């Protein structure tokens, strides 16, 4: 059974950077398109970015376009989210997910990792 474990969250100052990782196990991850989502306090979960199974196609929410980069290393069964120029409004729990189709609904969630952007 596919398991997803996120890491790399933490506290960072505005303008700073973080790289999140999502390590997959229990299934061939390169079969799945993958995505990153986030949920801020009092808000609904939103999709931040998604990537095709081979990594050739990516998509970003307008709010993070130009600042965040999604990538994957199928040999390591890992998906990454590089976050630059972080803003306080990026504060949220970030979740990795395996998707049914490219940028579609998730079929498996990770447990989440907290990102806090504050001075």
PDB file of C-alpha atoms in Angstrom:
ATOM      1  CA  UNK A   1       0.000   0.000   0.000  1.00  0.00           C
ATOM      2  CA  UNK A   2       1.295   3.442  -0.921  1.00  0.00           C
ATOM      3  CA  UNK A   3       2.577   5.525   1.974  1.00  0.00           C
ATOM      4  CA  UNK A   4       3.629   9.178   1.737  1.00  0.00           C
ATOM      5  CA  UNK A   5       5.774  10.972   4.310  1.00  0.00           C
ATOM      6  CA  UNK A   6       6.485  14.694   4.105  1.00  0.00           C
ATOM      7  CA  UNK A   7       9.460  16.465   5.650  1.00  0.00           C
ATOM      8  CA  UNK A   8      11.255  19.797   5.468  1.00  0.00           C
ATOM      9  CA  UNK A   9       8.725  22.119   7.050  1.00  0.00           C
ATOM     10  CA  UNK A  10       9.626  24.659   9.691  1.00  0.00           C
ATOM     11  CA  UNK A  11       9.785  28.307  10.657  1.00  0.00           C
ATOM     12  CA  UNK A  12      11.241  30.747   8.144  1.00  0.00           C
ATOM     13  CA  UNK A  13      11.358  34.519   7.848  1.00  0.00           C
ATOM     14  CA  UNK A  14       9.514  36.344   5.059  1.00  0.00           C
ATOM     15  CA  UNK A  15      11.572  36.221   1.893  1.00  0.00           C
ATOM     16  CA  UNK A  16      13.220  32.979   2.933  1.00  0.00           C
ATOM     17  CA  UNK A  17      13.211  29.533   1.361  1.00  0.00           C
ATOM     18  CA  UNK A  18      12.330  25.966   2.260  1.00  0.00           C
ATOM     19  CA  UNK A  19      12.371  22.681   0.401  1.00  0.00           C
ATOM     20  CA  UNK A  20       9.714  20.128   1.213  1.00  0.00           C
ATOM     21  CA  UNK A  21      10.201  16.448   0.441  1.00  0.00           C
ATOM     22  CA  UNK A  22       7.631  13.695   0.053  1.00  0.00           C
ATOM     23  CA  UNK A  23       9.034  10.189   0.293  1.00  0.00           C
ATOM     24  CA  UNK A  24       6.862   7.405  -1.088  1.00  0.00           C
ATOM     25  CA  UNK A  25       6.978   3.733  -0.226  1.00  0.00           C
ATOM     26  CA  UNK A  26       4.942   0.596  -0.711  1.00  0.00           C
ATOM     27  CA  UNK A  27       4.153   1.159  -4.383  1.00  0.00           C
ATOM     28  CA  UNK A  28       5.779   2.242  -7.603  1.00  0.00           C
ATOM     29  CA  UNK A  29       5.458   6.004  -7.250  1.00  0.00           C
ATOM     30  CA  UNK A  30       6.254   6.755 -10.890  1.00  0.00           C
ATOM     31  CA  UNK A  31       2.828   5.331 -11.734  1.00  0.00           C
ATOM     32  CA  UNK A  32       1.184   8.329 -10.039  1.00  0.00           C
ATOM     33  CA  UNK A  33       0.866  11.971 -10.827  1.00  0.00           C
ATOM     34  CA  UNK A  34       1.616  13.830  -7.616  1.00  0.00           C
ATOM     35  CA  UNK A  35       0.594  17.073  -6.004  1.00  0.00           C
ATOM     36  CA  UNK A  36       1.213  19.412  -3.112  1.00  0.00           C
ATOM     37  CA  UNK A  37      -1.681  20.948  -1.224  1.00  0.00           C
ATOM     38  CA  UNK A  38      -1.878  23.279   1.750  1.00  0.00           C
ATOM     39  CA  UNK A  39      -4.370  24.213   4.406  1.00  0.00           C
ATOM     40  CA  UNK A  40      -4.141  27.387   6.435  1.00  0.00           C
ATOM     41  CA  UNK A  41      -6.050  27.824   9.715  1.00  0.00           C
ATOM     42  CA  UNK A  42      -9.719  28.496   9.053  1.00  0.00           C
ATOM     43  CA  UNK A  43      -9.373  27.919   5.325  1.00  0.00           C
ATOM     44  CA  UNK A  44     -10.120  25.087   2.947  1.00  0.00           C
ATOM     45  CA  UNK A  45      -7.358  22.872   1.637  1.00  0.00           C
ATOM     46  CA  UNK A  46      -6.097  24.121  -1.717  1.00  0.00           C
ATOM     47  CA  UNK A  47      -3.903  22.626  -4.403  1.00  0.00           C
ATOM     48  CA  UNK A  48      -0.541  24.355  -4.694  1.00  0.00           C
ATOM     49  CA  UNK A  49       1.089  22.394  -7.493  1.00  0.00           C
ATOM     50  CA  UNK A  50       1.017  19.120  -9.380  1.00  0.00           C
ATOM     51  CA  UNK A  51       3.414  17.155 -11.556  1.00  0.00           C
ATOM     52  CA  UNK A  52       2.925  14.432 -14.135  1.00  0.00           C
ATOM     53  CA  UNK A  53       4.203  10.915 -13.565  1.00  0.00           C
ATOM     54  CA  UNK A  54       7.287  11.477 -15.696  1.00  0.00           C
ATOM     55  CA  UNK A  55       7.859  15.008 -14.464  1.00  0.00           C
ATOM     56  CA  UNK A  56       7.436  16.635 -17.861  1.00  0.00           C
ATOM     57  CA  UNK A  57       4.313  18.627 -16.994  1.00  0.00           C
ATOM     58  CA  UNK A  58       3.755  20.872 -13.994  1.00  0.00           C
ATOM     59  CA  UNK A  59       1.031  23.197 -12.814  1.00  0.00           C
ATOM     60  CA  UNK A  60       0.924  25.902 -10.133  1.00  0.00           C
ATOM     61  CA  UNK A  61      -1.657  27.931  -8.290  1.00  0.00           C
ATOM     62  CA  UNK A  62      -1.501  31.603  -9.258  1.00  0.00           C
ATOM     63  CA  UNK A  63      -0.566  32.505  -5.689  1.00  0.00           C
ATOM     64  CA  UNK A  64       2.736  30.580  -5.873  1.00  0.00           C
ATOM     65  CA  UNK A  65       3.608  30.830  -9.554  1.00  0.00           C
ATOM     66  CA  UNK A  66       7.163  32.059 -10.019  1.00  0.00           C
ATOM     67  CA  UNK A  67       8.085  31.331  -6.396  1.00  0.00           C
ATOM     68  CA  UNK A  68       7.511  27.582  -5.962  1.00  0.00           C
ATOM     69  CA  UNK A  69       8.923  24.725  -8.033  1.00  0.00           C
ATOM     70  CA  UNK A  70       7.701  21.133  -7.966  1.00  0.00           C
ATOM     71  CA  UNK A  71       9.973  18.303  -9.061  1.00  0.00           C
ATOM     72  CA  UNK A  72      10.327  14.569  -8.634  1.00  0.00           C
ATOM     73  CA  UNK A  73      13.016  11.920  -8.590  1.00  0.00           C
ATOM     74  CA  UNK A  74      11.332   8.617  -9.406  1.00  0.00           C
ATOM     75  CA  UNK A  75      14.524   6.664  -8.751  1.00  0.00           C
ATOM     76  CA  UNK A  76      14.316   7.917  -5.156  1.00  0.00           C
ATOM     77  CA  UNK A  77      10.502   7.761  -5.024  1.00  0.00           C
ATOM     78  CA  UNK A  78      10.513  11.358  -3.835  1.00  0.00           C
ATOM     79  CA  UNK A  79       8.645  14.507  -4.806  1.00  0.00           C
ATOM     80  CA  UNK A  80       9.916  17.966  -3.865  1.00  0.00           C
ATOM     81  CA  UNK A  81       8.483  21.434  -3.459  1.00  0.00           C
ATOM     82  CA  UNK A  82      11.070  24.201  -3.549  1.00  0.00           C
ATOM     83  CA  UNK A  83       9.568  27.332  -1.992  1.00  0.00           C
ATOM     84  CA  UNK A  84      11.281  30.696  -2.430  1.00  0.00           C
ATOM     85  CA  UNK A  85      10.356  34.287  -1.542  1.00  0.00           C
ATOM     86  CA  UNK A  86       8.042  32.968   1.141  1.00  0.00           C
ATOM     87  CA  UNK A  87       5.300  35.217   2.453  1.00  0.00           C
ATOM     88  CA  UNK A  88       3.330  35.114   5.725  1.00  0.00           C
ATOM     89  CA  UNK A  89       0.274  34.036   3.723  1.00  0.00           C
ATOM     90  CA  UNK A  90       2.141  30.868   2.729  1.00  0.00           C
ATOM     91  CA  UNK A  91       1.828  29.702   6.342  1.00  0.00           C
ATOM     92  CA  UNK A  92      -0.074  26.410   6.327  1.00  0.00           C
ATOM     93  CA  UNK A  93       0.165  22.678   6.737  1.00  0.00           C
ATOM     94  CA  UNK A  94       1.502  21.308   3.461  1.00  0.00           C
ATOM     95  CA  UNK A  95       0.363  17.900   2.246  1.00  0.00           C
ATOM     96  CA  UNK A  96       1.736  15.644  -0.418  1.00  0.00           C
ATOM     97  CA  UNK A  97      -0.762  13.555  -2.367  1.00  0.00           C
ATOM     98  CA  UNK A  98      -0.900  10.905  -5.055  1.00  0.00           C
ATOM     99  CA  UNK A  99      -3.490  11.939  -7.625  1.00  0.00           C
ATOM    100  CA  UNK A 100      -5.982   9.938  -9.641  1.00  0.00           C
ATOM    101  CA  UNK A 101      -5.057  11.767 -12.834  1.00  0.00           C
ATOM    102  CA  UNK A 102      -2.910  14.795 -13.654  1.00  0.00           C
ATOM    103  CA  UNK A 103      -3.962  17.607 -11.294  1.00  0.00           C
ATOM    104  CA  UNK A 104      -7.110  15.704 -10.321  1.00  0.00           C
ATOM    105  CA  UNK A 105      -8.447  14.534  -6.963  1.00  0.00           C
ATOM    106  CA  UNK A 106      -6.112  12.800  -4.519  1.00  0.00           C
ATOM    107  CA  UNK A 107      -6.241   9.086  -3.849  1.00  0.00           C
ATOM    108  CA  UNK A 108      -3.670   9.106  -1.022  1.00  0.00           C
ATOM    109  CA  UNK A 109      -2.538  11.795   1.400  1.00  0.00           C
ATOM    110  CA  UNK A 110       0.581  12.223   3.459  1.00  0.00           C
ATOM    111  CA  UNK A 111       0.343  13.336   7.082  1.00  0.00           C
ATOM    112  CA  UNK A 112       1.395  16.932   6.402  1.00  0.00           C
ATOM    113  CA  UNK A 113       4.230  19.204   7.467  1.00  0.00           C
ATOM    114  CA  UNK A 114       3.864  22.651   9.034  1.00  0.00           C
ATOM    115  CA  UNK A 115       5.330  25.691   7.289  1.00  0.00           C
ATOM    116  CA  UNK A 116       5.312  28.949   9.225  1.00  0.00           C
ATOM    117  CA  UNK A 117       6.488  32.198   7.659  1.00  0.00           C
ATOM    118  CA  UNK A 118       6.985  34.850  10.294  1.00  0.00           C
ATOM    119  CA  UNK A 119       9.507  37.400  11.471  1.00  0.00           C
TER     120      UNK A 119
END
